[in-house]
Coordinates of C-alpha atoms (C1' of nucleotides) in Angstrom, one line a residue:
Chain A
M1 CA -5.0 -75.2 -50.5
I2 CA -6.1 -76.7 -47.4
E3 CA -6.5 -74.5 -44.4
I4 CA -4.9 -75.3 -41.1
H5 CA -8.1 -75.5 -39.0
L6 CA -9.3 -78.3 -41.2
L7 CA -6.2 -80.3 -40.4
E8 CA -6.7 -79.5 -36.7
Q9 CA -10.2 -80.7 -36.8
L10 CA -9.1 -83.9 -38.6
V11 CA -6.5 -84.5 -35.8
A12 CA -9.0 -83.8 -33.2
F13 CA -11.3 -86.4 -34.6
A14 CA -8.5 -88.9 -34.8
D15 CA -7.7 -88.2 -31.2
C16 CA -11.3 -88.5 -30.1
G17 CA -12.5 -91.4 -32.4
T18 CA -15.8 -89.8 -32.7
L19 CA -17.3 -86.4 -34.3
S20 CA -19.4 -85.5 -31.3
G21 CA -16.4 -85.8 -29.0
A22 CA -14.1 -83.8 -31.2
A23 CA -16.7 -81.2 -31.7
E24 CA -17.0 -80.7 -28.1
K25 CA -13.3 -80.4 -27.6
L26 CA -13.0 -77.9 -30.5
H27 CA -16.0 -75.9 -29.2
I28 CA -17.9 -76.2 -32.2
S29 CA -21.1 -77.9 -33.0
Q30 CA -20.9 -81.5 -34.4
P31 CA -22.6 -80.9 -37.6
A32 CA -20.2 -78.2 -38.3
L33 CA -17.3 -80.8 -37.9
S34 CA -19.2 -83.3 -40.0
R35 CA -19.2 -80.8 -42.9
S36 CA -15.6 -79.8 -42.3
M37 CA -14.5 -83.4 -42.8
Q38 CA -16.8 -83.6 -45.9
R39 CA -15.0 -80.6 -47.3
L40 CA -11.6 -81.9 -46.5
E41 CA -12.4 -85.0 -48.4
E42 CA -13.6 -82.9 -51.4
E43 CA -10.7 -80.7 -51.4
L44 CA -8.3 -83.7 -51.3
G45 CA -10.4 -85.4 -53.6
V46 CA -9.8 -88.6 -51.7
T47 CA -12.1 -90.3 -49.2
L48 CA -10.7 -90.5 -45.6
F49 CA -13.4 -92.1 -43.8
E50 CA -15.4 -95.3 -43.5
R51 CA -18.9 -94.3 -43.1
Q52 CA -21.0 -97.0 -41.3
R53 CA -24.1 -94.8 -41.1
S54 CA -23.8 -94.3 -37.4
R55 CA -20.0 -94.6 -37.0
L56 CA -17.3 -92.8 -38.8
T57 CA -13.8 -94.0 -38.8
L58 CA -10.6 -93.4 -40.4
N59 CA -9.6 -95.4 -43.5
D60 CA -6.1 -95.9 -44.5
M61 CA -5.9 -92.6 -46.4
G62 CA -7.4 -91.0 -43.4
E63 CA -4.7 -92.5 -41.1
L64 CA -2.0 -91.3 -43.6
A65 CA -3.6 -87.8 -43.7
V66 CA -3.7 -87.6 -39.9
R67 CA 0.1 -88.5 -39.8
Y68 CA 0.8 -85.7 -42.3
A69 CA -1.5 -83.3 -40.5
R70 CA 0.1 -83.8 -37.2
N71 CA 3.5 -83.2 -38.7
L72 CA 2.2 -80.0 -40.3
L73 CA 0.6 -78.7 -37.1
L74 CA 3.7 -79.3 -35.1
Q75 CA 5.6 -77.4 -37.9
E76 CA 3.1 -74.4 -37.8
N77 CA 3.3 -74.2 -34.2
A78 CA 7.2 -74.3 -34.2
M79 CA 7.0 -71.5 -36.9
I80 CA 5.0 -69.4 -34.8
Q81 CA 7.0 -69.9 -31.5
Q82 CA 10.2 -69.3 -33.2
I83 CA 9.2 -66.2 -34.8
R84 CA 7.8 -64.9 -31.6
E85 CA 10.9 -66.0 -29.8
A86 CA 13.2 -64.3 -32.5
D87 CA 11.3 -61.1 -32.2
R88 CA 11.5 -61.1 -28.5
K89 CA 15.2 -61.6 -28.8
K90 CA 15.6 -58.9 -31.3
R91 CA 14.1 -56.4 -29.0
T92 CA 16.0 -57.3 -26.0
I93 CA 19.7 -56.6 -25.3
S94 CA 21.2 -59.3 -23.1
V95 CA 24.1 -58.3 -20.9
G96 CA 26.5 -60.5 -19.1
S97 CA 28.5 -58.9 -16.2
C98 CA 31.4 -60.3 -14.2
A99 CA 30.7 -57.6 -11.4
P100 CA 27.6 -56.5 -9.6
V101 CA 28.3 -53.0 -9.0
L102 CA 28.1 -51.6 -12.4
I103 CA 25.0 -53.4 -13.4
P104 CA 22.1 -50.8 -12.1
D105 CA 23.9 -47.9 -13.8
F106 CA 24.6 -49.7 -17.0
V107 CA 20.9 -50.9 -17.2
S108 CA 19.7 -47.4 -16.8
L109 CA 22.2 -46.1 -19.5
L110 CA 21.0 -48.9 -22.0
S111 CA 17.4 -48.1 -21.2
R112 CA 18.1 -44.5 -22.1
L113 CA 20.1 -45.1 -25.2
F114 CA 17.9 -47.9 -26.5
E115 CA 14.4 -46.9 -25.8
G116 CA 11.7 -49.5 -26.3
M117 CA 14.4 -52.3 -25.8
T118 CA 14.3 -54.9 -22.9
I119 CA 17.4 -55.0 -21.1
S120 CA 18.3 -58.5 -19.7
T121 CA 21.3 -58.7 -17.4
E122 CA 23.0 -61.7 -15.7
L123 CA 25.8 -61.7 -13.4
T124 CA 28.2 -64.6 -13.6
G125 CA 31.6 -65.3 -12.2
D126 CA 32.1 -67.7 -15.0
P127 CA 35.5 -67.0 -16.8
R128 CA 34.0 -68.3 -20.1
L129 CA 31.9 -65.0 -20.2
P130 CA 33.7 -64.0 -23.5
D131 CA 32.8 -67.3 -25.1
Y132 CA 29.2 -66.8 -24.3
L133 CA 29.3 -63.3 -25.7
K134 CA 30.9 -64.7 -29.0
E135 CA 28.2 -67.4 -29.0
G136 CA 25.4 -64.7 -29.0
R137 CA 24.0 -65.7 -25.5
Y138 CA 24.8 -62.1 -24.7
Q139 CA 25.1 -59.0 -26.9
L140 CA 27.2 -57.1 -24.5
A141 CA 29.3 -58.0 -21.6
I142 CA 31.1 -56.3 -18.7
L143 CA 34.5 -57.9 -18.2
H144 CA 37.4 -57.3 -15.9
K145 CA 40.0 -57.8 -18.5
K146 CA 40.4 -56.4 -21.9
P147 CA 39.1 -59.0 -24.3
D148 CA 40.6 -60.6 -27.5
E149 CA 40.8 -57.6 -29.9
E150 CA 40.4 -59.9 -33.0
T151 CA 36.9 -60.8 -32.0
F152 CA 35.6 -58.1 -29.6
Y153 CA 35.4 -54.4 -29.6
S154 CA 35.7 -53.0 -26.1
V155 CA 36.3 -49.8 -24.2
P156 CA 37.1 -49.4 -20.4
V157 CA 34.2 -48.2 -18.4
A158 CA 35.2 -48.1 -14.8
D159 CA 37.8 -49.0 -12.2
E160 CA 37.3 -50.7 -9.0
K161 CA 39.8 -51.2 -6.1
L162 CA 39.0 -53.9 -3.4
F163 CA 39.4 -53.0 0.3
V164 CA 39.0 -55.1 3.4
T165 CA 37.1 -53.6 6.3
L166 CA 38.3 -54.8 9.8
P167 CA 36.9 -53.9 13.1
P168 CA 39.5 -51.6 15.0
V169 CA 40.2 -54.4 17.6
H170 CA 41.3 -56.9 14.7
P171 CA 45.0 -57.8 14.8
L172 CA 45.6 -56.5 11.3
A173 CA 43.5 -53.4 11.7
D174 CA 46.6 -51.2 11.7
A175 CA 48.1 -52.2 8.5
D176 CA 48.4 -49.7 5.6
G177 CA 47.7 -52.5 3.1
L178 CA 47.2 -56.2 3.0
Y179 CA 47.4 -59.2 0.6
L180 CA 44.6 -61.5 0.6
K181 CA 46.9 -64.3 1.5
D182 CA 47.5 -62.6 4.8
L183 CA 43.8 -63.0 5.6
D184 CA 43.6 -66.6 4.6
G185 CA 41.9 -68.8 7.3
Q186 CA 39.7 -66.2 8.6
T187 CA 35.9 -66.1 8.4
F188 CA 34.4 -63.4 6.2
L189 CA 31.0 -61.7 5.8
L190 CA 30.5 -61.7 2.0
Y191 CA 27.9 -60.6 -0.4
S192 CA 26.8 -63.7 -2.3
Q193 CA 26.5 -61.9 -5.9
I194 CA 30.2 -60.7 -6.3
G195 CA 30.8 -62.2 -9.8
F196 CA 34.4 -62.7 -10.6
W197 CA 35.7 -61.5 -7.2
D198 CA 34.6 -64.9 -5.8
E199 CA 37.1 -66.7 -7.9
L200 CA 39.8 -64.4 -6.6
C201 CA 38.9 -64.7 -3.1
R202 CA 38.8 -68.5 -3.0
R203 CA 42.0 -68.8 -4.9
E204 CA 44.1 -66.6 -2.6
M205 CA 42.5 -67.7 0.5
P206 CA 41.8 -71.3 0.1
S207 CA 41.2 -71.8 3.9
A208 CA 39.0 -68.9 4.5
R209 CA 35.4 -69.3 5.2
F210 CA 32.6 -67.2 3.9
L211 CA 29.3 -66.1 5.4
L212 CA 27.2 -65.4 2.4
Q213 CA 24.4 -62.9 2.5
Q214 CA 22.2 -62.1 -0.4
D215 CA 20.7 -58.9 0.8
M216 CA 23.0 -56.0 0.5
D217 CA 21.2 -54.0 3.3
V218 CA 21.2 -57.1 5.8
L219 CA 24.9 -57.6 5.0
G220 CA 25.6 -53.9 6.0
E221 CA 23.9 -54.4 9.3
L222 CA 25.9 -57.6 9.9
V223 CA 29.1 -55.9 9.2
A224 CA 28.2 -52.9 11.5
N225 CA 27.3 -55.5 14.4
S226 CA 30.0 -58.1 14.1
A227 CA 33.7 -58.4 14.2
F228 CA 34.0 -60.6 11.1
P229 CA 36.3 -59.0 8.3
A230 CA 34.5 -58.0 5.1
F231 CA 35.1 -56.4 1.8
T232 CA 34.1 -53.3 0.0
T233 CA 35.4 -51.3 -3.0
D234 CA 36.0 -47.7 -3.7
Y235 CA 33.1 -47.8 -6.2
V236 CA 30.7 -49.1 -3.5
M237 CA 31.9 -46.6 -1.0
E238 CA 31.6 -43.7 -3.2
R239 CA 27.9 -44.5 -4.0
S240 CA 26.8 -45.8 -0.5
G241 CA 29.1 -43.6 1.8
P242 CA 32.0 -44.7 3.8
V243 CA 32.0 -47.5 6.2
T244 CA 31.7 -46.6 9.8
D245 CA 33.5 -48.1 12.8
R246 CA 35.7 -50.0 10.6
M247 CA 39.3 -49.8 9.4
V248 CA 39.3 -49.8 5.5
I249 CA 42.3 -51.3 4.4
P250 CA 43.5 -51.6 0.6
V251 CA 44.1 -54.9 -0.7
L252 CA 47.5 -55.0 -2.5
D253 CA 47.2 -57.9 -4.8
E254 CA 47.6 -56.8 -8.4
E255 CA 44.2 -58.5 -9.4
A256 CA 42.3 -56.6 -6.6
S257 CA 42.4 -53.5 -8.8
V258 CA 40.5 -54.0 -12.0
T259 CA 39.4 -52.1 -15.0
Y260 CA 36.0 -53.1 -16.3
Y261 CA 35.5 -53.2 -20.1
C262 CA 32.4 -53.1 -22.0
A263 CA 32.6 -55.3 -25.0
C264 CA 30.7 -56.5 -28.0
L265 CA 31.3 -58.6 -31.0
K266 CA 33.2 -56.5 -33.5
E267 CA 30.2 -57.0 -36.0
E268 CA 27.9 -55.1 -33.4
K269 CA 30.3 -52.1 -32.7
A270 CA 27.9 -50.1 -35.0
R271 CA 24.9 -51.1 -33.3
F272 CA 26.3 -50.2 -29.8
R273 CA 28.2 -47.1 -30.7
P274 CA 25.9 -44.8 -28.5
V275 CA 27.1 -47.0 -25.7
F276 CA 30.8 -46.8 -26.5
E277 CA 30.6 -42.9 -27.2
Y278 CA 29.1 -42.4 -23.8
F279 CA 32.1 -44.0 -22.2
Q280 CA 34.7 -42.4 -24.4
S281 CA 33.2 -38.9 -23.8
T282 CA 33.2 -39.6 -20.1
S283 CA 36.6 -41.3 -19.7
G284 CA 39.3 -39.4 -17.7
S285 CA 36.7 -36.8 -16.6
R286 CA 35.3 -38.7 -13.6
S287 CA 37.9 -41.5 -13.6
R288 CA 35.7 -43.9 -15.7
R289 CA 32.6 -43.9 -13.6
L290 CA 29.3 -44.5 -15.2
Chain B
M1 CA -3.5 -70.7 -35.2
I2 CA -2.4 -69.0 -38.6
E3 CA -4.2 -70.1 -41.7
I4 CA -2.3 -71.2 -44.8
H5 CA -3.8 -68.6 -47.1
L6 CA -2.2 -65.9 -45.0
L7 CA 1.1 -67.6 -45.3
E8 CA 0.5 -67.8 -49.1
Q9 CA -0.1 -64.1 -49.3
L10 CA 2.8 -63.3 -47.4
V11 CA 4.9 -65.2 -49.7
A12 CA 3.3 -63.6 -52.7
F13 CA 4.1 -60.3 -51.1
A14 CA 7.8 -61.3 -50.6
D15 CA 7.9 -62.3 -54.3
C16 CA 6.4 -59.3 -55.7
G17 CA 7.8 -56.8 -53.3
T18 CA 4.5 -54.6 -53.5
L19 CA 1.0 -55.2 -52.2
S20 CA -0.6 -54.3 -55.4
G21 CA 1.4 -56.6 -57.4
A22 CA 0.8 -59.3 -55.1
A23 CA -2.8 -58.6 -54.9
E24 CA -3.0 -58.9 -58.7
K25 CA -1.2 -62.2 -58.7
L26 CA -3.5 -63.7 -56.0
H27 CA -6.7 -62.2 -57.7
I28 CA -7.8 -60.3 -54.9
S29 CA -8.0 -56.7 -54.3
Q30 CA -5.1 -54.9 -52.8
P31 CA -6.9 -53.5 -49.7
A32 CA -7.9 -57.1 -48.9
L33 CA -4.3 -58.0 -49.0
S34 CA -3.3 -55.0 -46.8
R35 CA -5.7 -56.1 -44.2
S36 CA -4.5 -59.7 -44.5
M37 CA -0.9 -58.8 -43.6
Q38 CA -2.2 -56.7 -40.6
R39 CA -4.0 -59.5 -39.4
L40 CA -0.9 -61.8 -39.8
E41 CA 1.1 -59.5 -37.7
E42 CA -1.7 -59.3 -35.2
E43 CA -2.0 -63.0 -34.9
L44 CA 1.8 -63.3 -34.6
G45 CA 2.1 -60.4 -32.2
V46 CA 5.1 -59.4 -34.2
T47 CA 5.6 -56.7 -36.7
L48 CA 6.7 -58.1 -39.9
F49 CA 7.0 -54.9 -42.3
E50 CA 8.5 -51.5 -42.3
R51 CA 5.8 -48.9 -43.1
Q52 CA 7.1 -45.9 -44.8
R53 CA 3.6 -44.6 -45.6
S54 CA 3.9 -45.2 -49.4
R55 CA 6.1 -48.4 -49.4
L56 CA 5.8 -51.6 -47.6
T57 CA 9.0 -53.7 -46.9
L58 CA 9.7 -56.8 -44.9
N59 CA 11.7 -56.2 -41.8
D60 CA 14.1 -59.0 -40.4
M61 CA 11.1 -60.8 -38.6
G62 CA 9.2 -60.5 -42.1
E63 CA 12.1 -62.2 -43.7
L64 CA 12.2 -65.0 -41.3
A65 CA 8.5 -65.4 -41.5
V66 CA 8.8 -65.6 -45.2
R67 CA 11.5 -68.4 -45.0
Y68 CA 9.3 -70.3 -42.5
A69 CA 6.1 -69.8 -44.5
R70 CA 7.8 -71.0 -47.7
N71 CA 8.7 -74.2 -46.1
L72 CA 5.4 -74.7 -44.5
L73 CA 3.7 -74.2 -47.9
L74 CA 6.0 -76.6 -49.6
Q75 CA 5.3 -79.1 -46.9
E76 CA 1.5 -78.6 -47.2
N77 CA 1.7 -79.1 -50.9
A78 CA 3.9 -82.3 -50.4
M79 CA 1.3 -83.4 -48.1
I80 CA -1.6 -83.1 -50.5
Q81 CA 0.4 -84.6 -53.4
Q82 CA 1.4 -87.7 -51.3
I83 CA -2.1 -88.3 -50.0
R84 CA -3.4 -88.1 -53.5
E85 CA -0.7 -90.3 -54.9
A86 CA -1.3 -92.8 -52.2
D87 CA -4.8 -92.8 -52.7
R88 CA -4.4 -93.3 -56.5
K89 CA -1.9 -96.1 -55.9
K90 CA -4.4 -97.6 -53.5
R91 CA -7.0 -98.0 -56.3
T92 CA -4.7 -99.3 -59.0
I93 CA -3.4 -102.6 -59.3
S94 CA -0.1 -102.4 -61.1
V95 CA 1.0 -105.4 -63.2
G96 CA 4.4 -106.1 -64.5
S97 CA 4.4 -108.8 -67.3
C98 CA 7.3 -110.5 -69.0
A99 CA 5.1 -111.5 -71.8
P100 CA 2.8 -109.6 -74.1
V101 CA 0.4 -112.2 -75.0
L102 CA -1.3 -112.7 -71.6
I103 CA -1.7 -109.0 -70.9
P104 CA -5.2 -108.3 -72.5
D105 CA -7.0 -111.3 -71.0
F106 CA -5.2 -110.8 -67.6
V107 CA -6.4 -107.2 -67.6
S108 CA -9.9 -108.1 -68.4
L109 CA -10.0 -110.7 -65.7
L110 CA -8.7 -108.3 -63.1
S111 CA -11.2 -105.5 -64.2
R112 CA -14.0 -108.3 -63.6
L113 CA -12.7 -109.4 -60.2
F114 CA -11.6 -105.9 -58.8
E115 CA -14.4 -103.6 -59.9
G116 CA -13.6 -99.9 -59.7
M117 CA -9.9 -100.5 -59.6
T118 CA -7.6 -99.1 -62.2
I119 CA -5.5 -101.7 -63.9
S120 CA -2.1 -100.5 -65.1
T121 CA 0.2 -103.0 -66.9
E122 CA 3.7 -102.8 -67.9
L123 CA 5.6 -105.2 -70.2
T124 CA 9.3 -105.5 -69.6
G125 CA 12.0 -107.8 -70.6
D126 CA 13.8 -106.9 -67.5
P127 CA 15.0 -110.0 -65.5
R128 CA 14.8 -108.0 -62.3
L129 CA 11.0 -108.0 -62.6
P130 CA 10.6 -110.2 -59.3
D131 CA 12.8 -107.4 -57.5
Y132 CA 10.5 -104.8 -58.7
L133 CA 7.4 -106.9 -57.5
K134 CA 9.2 -107.2 -54.1
E135 CA 9.8 -103.4 -54.1
G136 CA 6.2 -102.5 -54.5
R137 CA 6.6 -101.1 -57.9
Y138 CA 4.0 -103.8 -59.1
Q139 CA 1.5 -105.6 -57.0
L140 CA 1.2 -108.6 -59.5
A141 CA 3.5 -110.0 -61.9
I142 CA 3.5 -112.3 -64.8
L143 CA 6.7 -114.3 -64.8
H144 CA 8.2 -117.1 -67.0
K145 CA 9.7 -118.9 -64.1
K146 CA 8.3 -120.0 -60.8
P147 CA 9.7 -117.3 -58.3
D148 CA 11.1 -117.6 -54.8
E149 CA 8.6 -119.4 -52.6
E150 CA 10.0 -117.7 -49.5
T151 CA 9.0 -114.3 -50.8
F152 CA 6.2 -114.7 -53.4
Y153 CA 3.1 -116.6 -53.8
S154 CA 2.4 -117.7 -57.3
V155 CA 0.4 -120.1 -59.5
P156 CA 0.8 -121.2 -63.0
V157 CA -1.5 -119.6 -65.3
A158 CA -0.5 -120.5 -69.0
D159 CA 1.9 -122.4 -71.1
E160 CA 3.5 -121.2 -74.2
K161 CA 5.6 -122.8 -76.9
L162 CA 7.7 -121.0 -79.4
F163 CA 7.6 -121.8 -83.0
V164 CA 9.5 -120.4 -85.9
T165 CA 7.7 -119.7 -89.3
L166 CA 9.6 -120.1 -92.5
P167 CA 8.5 -119.7 -96.1
P168 CA 8.3 -123.1 -97.9
V169 CA 11.2 -122.2 -99.9
H170 CA 13.5 -121.8 -96.9
P171 CA 16.4 -124.2 -96.8
L172 CA 15.2 -125.2 -93.3
A173 CA 11.6 -125.4 -94.0
D174 CA 11.4 -129.1 -93.9
A175 CA 12.8 -129.6 -90.5
D176 CA 10.7 -131.2 -87.7
G177 CA 12.1 -129.0 -85.1
L178 CA 14.9 -126.6 -84.9
Y179 CA 17.1 -125.0 -82.1
L180 CA 17.6 -121.3 -82.2
K181 CA 21.1 -121.5 -82.8
D182 CA 20.5 -123.2 -86.1
L183 CA 18.8 -120.1 -87.2
D184 CA 21.6 -117.8 -86.1
G185 CA 22.9 -115.2 -88.6
Q186 CA 19.6 -114.8 -90.3
T187 CA 17.3 -112.0 -90.5
F188 CA 14.0 -112.0 -88.7
L189 CA 10.9 -110.1 -88.6
L190 CA 10.0 -109.5 -85.0
Y191 CA 7.3 -108.0 -82.9
S192 CA 9.1 -105.3 -80.8
Q193 CA 7.1 -105.9 -77.6
I194 CA 8.0 -109.5 -76.8
G195 CA 9.2 -109.1 -73.1
F196 CA 11.5 -112.0 -72.2
W197 CA 11.7 -113.7 -75.4
D198 CA 13.9 -110.8 -76.6
E199 CA 16.6 -111.8 -74.2
L200 CA 16.5 -115.4 -75.4
C201 CA 16.7 -114.6 -79.1
R202 CA 19.6 -112.4 -78.7
R203 CA 21.4 -114.9 -76.4
E204 CA 21.0 -117.8 -78.7
M205 CA 21.4 -115.9 -81.9
P206 CA 24.1 -113.3 -81.2
S207 CA 24.6 -112.9 -85.1
A208 CA 20.9 -112.7 -86.0
R209 CA 19.4 -109.4 -87.3
F210 CA 16.0 -108.3 -86.3
L211 CA 13.4 -106.1 -88.1
L212 CA 11.3 -104.7 -85.5
Q213 CA 7.6 -103.8 -85.9
Q214 CA 5.5 -102.4 -83.3
D215 CA 2.2 -103.0 -85.0
M216 CA 1.0 -106.5 -84.7
D217 CA -1.3 -106.3 -87.8
V218 CA 1.4 -104.8 -90.0
L219 CA 3.9 -107.3 -88.8
G220 CA 1.3 -109.9 -90.1
E221 CA 1.3 -108.4 -93.5
L222 CA 4.9 -108.3 -93.7
V223 CA 5.2 -111.9 -92.6
A224 CA 2.7 -112.9 -95.3
N225 CA 4.5 -110.9 -98.1
S226 CA 8.2 -111.7 -97.2
A227 CA 10.5 -114.4 -97.1
F228 CA 12.0 -113.4 -93.8
P229 CA 11.8 -116.0 -90.9
A230 CA 9.6 -115.0 -88.1
F231 CA 8.2 -116.3 -84.8
T232 CA 5.1 -117.3 -83.3
T233 CA 3.6 -119.3 -80.4
D234 CA 0.9 -121.8 -79.8
Y235 CA -0.9 -119.3 -77.6
V236 CA -0.9 -116.7 -80.4
M237 CA -1.9 -119.2 -83.1
E238 CA -4.8 -120.5 -81.0
R239 CA -6.2 -117.0 -80.9
S240 CA -5.3 -115.3 -84.1
G241 CA -5.6 -118.5 -86.4
P242 CA -2.9 -120.5 -88.0
V243 CA -0.2 -118.9 -90.0
T244 CA -0.9 -119.3 -93.9
D245 CA 1.7 -120.1 -96.6
R246 CA 4.4 -120.8 -94.1
M247 CA 5.9 -123.7 -92.4
V248 CA 5.4 -123.7 -88.5
I249 CA 8.4 -125.4 -86.8
P250 CA 8.5 -126.0 -83.3
V251 CA 11.7 -124.4 -81.4
L252 CA 13.3 -127.2 -79.6
D253 CA 15.4 -125.1 -76.9
E254 CA 14.3 -126.0 -73.6
E255 CA 13.6 -122.3 -72.7
A256 CA 11.3 -121.9 -75.6
S257 CA 8.6 -123.8 -73.8
V258 CA 7.6 -121.8 -70.8
T259 CA 5.0 -121.9 -68.1
Y260 CA 3.9 -118.4 -67.0
Y261 CA 3.2 -117.8 -63.3
C262 CA 1.1 -115.2 -61.7
A263 CA 2.9 -113.9 -58.6
C264 CA 2.4 -111.5 -55.7
L265 CA 4.1 -110.9 -52.4
K266 CA 3.2 -113.6 -49.8
E267 CA 1.6 -110.9 -47.8
E268 CA -0.7 -109.9 -50.7
K269 CA -2.0 -113.4 -51.2
A270 CA -5.2 -112.8 -49.5
R271 CA -5.9 -109.6 -51.4
F272 CA -5.6 -111.4 -54.7
R273 CA -7.0 -114.6 -53.9
P274 CA -9.9 -114.3 -56.3
V275 CA -7.3 -114.3 -59.1
F276 CA -5.4 -117.3 -58.0
E277 CA -8.8 -119.2 -57.3
Y278 CA -9.7 -118.4 -61.0
F279 CA -6.5 -120.0 -62.2
Q280 CA -6.6 -122.8 -60.0
S281 CA -10.2 -123.8 -60.9
T282 CA -9.5 -123.7 -64.6
S283 CA -6.0 -125.2 -64.4
G284 CA -5.9 -128.7 -66.2
S285 CA -9.3 -128.2 -67.8
R286 CA -8.2 -125.7 -70.5
S287 CA -4.5 -126.5 -70.3
R288 CA -4.1 -123.3 -68.3
R289 CA -5.3 -120.7 -70.6
L290 CA -6.9 -117.6 -69.4
Chain C
dA1 C1' 0.3 -36.4 -60.8
dG2 C1' 0.8 -41.0 -60.3
dG3 C1' 1.7 -45.4 -57.8
dG4 C1' 1.2 -47.3 -53.4
dT5 C1' -1.0 -47.9 -48.8
dT6 C1' -4.4 -47.5 -45.4
dT7 C1' -9.2 -46.4 -43.9
dA8 C1' -14.2 -46.6 -44.4
dC9 C1' -18.3 -48.8 -45.8
dG10 C1' -21.6 -51.8 -47.7
dT11 C1' -22.4 -56.5 -49.7
dC12 C1' -21.8 -61.2 -50.3
dG13 C1' -20.1 -65.8 -49.1
dT14 C1' -19.6 -69.2 -46.0
dA15 C1' -19.0 -71.4 -41.9
dC16 C1' -21.7 -71.8 -37.9
dG17 C1' -25.8 -73.5 -34.8
dT18 C1' -30.4 -75.2 -34.3
dA19 C1' -33.5 -78.5 -35.8
dA20 C1' -35.1 -82.4 -38.0
dG21 C1' -34.1 -86.8 -40.3
dT22 C1' -31.9 -91.6 -40.4
dA23 C1' -29.4 -95.4 -39.1
dT24 C1' -27.1 -98.2 -35.5
dT25 C1' -26.8 -100.4 -30.8
Chain D
dA1 C1' -34.5 -95.2 -26.3
dA2 C1' -30.1 -93.5 -26.9
dT3 C1' -26.2 -92.4 -29.6
dA4 C1' -23.9 -90.8 -33.7
dC5 C1' -23.9 -89.1 -38.1
dT6 C1' -26.0 -86.4 -42.1
dT7 C1' -29.1 -83.1 -44.2
dA8 C1' -31.7 -78.8 -44.1
dC9 C1' -32.4 -74.1 -43.1
dG10 C1' -31.8 -69.6 -41.2
dT11 C1' -28.3 -66.5 -39.3
dA12 C1' -24.3 -63.9 -38.5
dC13 C1' -19.7 -63.0 -38.7
dG14 C1' -15.9 -62.1 -41.6
dA15 C1' -13.4 -61.3 -45.8
dC16 C1' -13.9 -59.2 -50.0
dG17 C1' -14.6 -55.1 -53.3
dT18 C1' -15.3 -50.2 -54.2
dA19 C1' -14.5 -45.7 -52.8
dA20 C1' -11.9 -42.2 -50.6
dA21 C1' -8.2 -40.3 -48.0
dC22 C1' -3.4 -40.1 -47.3
dC23 C1' 1.5 -40.0 -48.5
dC24 C1' 5.7 -40.2 -50.9
dT25 C1' 8.4 -39.9 -55.2

DNA sequence: AGGGTTTACGTCGTACGTAAGTATT
DNA sequence: AATACTTACGTACGACGTAAACCCT
């Protein structure tokens, strides 16, 4: 049996070409390295070096051994990295969400239910989210449509309804309800991280222009101090308070009212049972709010 | 960096299922193994075991680590074996010969010229001997035909001429010379290790029968005390003395007179120069005898 | 109670560094 | 003289074994 550190030292020598240099790189004394190489030869039962009294060089077997050693060290490192990575993955729950609003509460729920786990969330408007869930990139997903029941297990977790907010002076400010296409061509203030809503807006209002803002608070201020139309949802208003100085008009498009589902692979249903139980126990009572 | 012996211990535990069992197998104490496994976890930064106070079992990461460790141990062993094998090969000269008679003298010549080397010889009647030489199975070959000059370097080393020996009462005993086909259908005493001659005999005398004998001395006695035709060569007679009480008749087939060549791959010509020089210096003078 | 694991402690081996020796440039 | 490797020697860290405590079946 040959220990890894001997191979590491051999490779260091191969890289430096001299014992003293390699010893320095390895932070050991040069005689120690000299003895290590002797021991390596002894354990292999093979001479690896040409000894010219004052110069040590690898012979053919030495070169061969170095190639093998390099490979083995790479393998060893790969092993360590992959075990660590697998361990890290094992203790993090990765969540993909199509909508931003649910994320904070969902994370706090998961943290409570899976103590010690790292919760990693990703917001995406990508309609392939179910595919990613299937591929293992996420263990849980928040979707705005009920996914394929053959593959996934899912429960509804919340409803959300889209509203447009207009300054009172806006020509459409008196409407009881609006379709998105009625608003096409205008310029909107829009939160930049809106997940799947993005796709809906751009599809129904291809000529509209969007002023994107990353910071929710800043966006609120802009909305308060400008005449641009903007969006909000019942969910948002319930948590952040009503919008002031604006008319809040329901969006009538069918897709503007969504039910969010929490989904996982069927095989993982048992693992995430506490999550689903939580939503089943609260469903109806608070109209599916987290 | 994780040392090999830790991985070996991990695998031993995986095989035994219990620390005490594995410790016994490894010839170390059980507490030592316990500490080793703790250190392994520490160095990986990952827990590998479920600890139920009185029972230690691998968890998922442990199983994964075991798989990687098994692989790495196999690789390490392969490395050691292959380095040793390469070293052994490096210090042995492997010779393939189509004829038995030259082998002893050739071995003694090589031993003299390449001190410290192991000489390994193999007698074969296989006509693919040049291919084997090309593939590296042999470094030198004794052939009965000059091989392809594109690939091989070769020099003639000896001549050999086939004779048939017949008891004086044999109907053909008075011939000055015979073709093999004249002898077809008879039963011969034959040395079993005759390399390429075998092929010639069976081709030219498809109906002949051969009584094979492995031991040269025993064969000689049988020849002396029976009436079966047998073969000899000038080379053999020169070294073992003439055959008594028998008529020694030249075989006239063209293939019954051969010149042996010593060959190596062109690239190896320099390495074996002393061998070729020896034959070039003695050629002619002693009619190419070793 | 017995088998299995971990913790504690004392010992021995071994791998290291320092120092000296030898050879090469 | 300087550089590079080996040999010699003393030391110190670490891995081991023994002993004991702990825990579960």
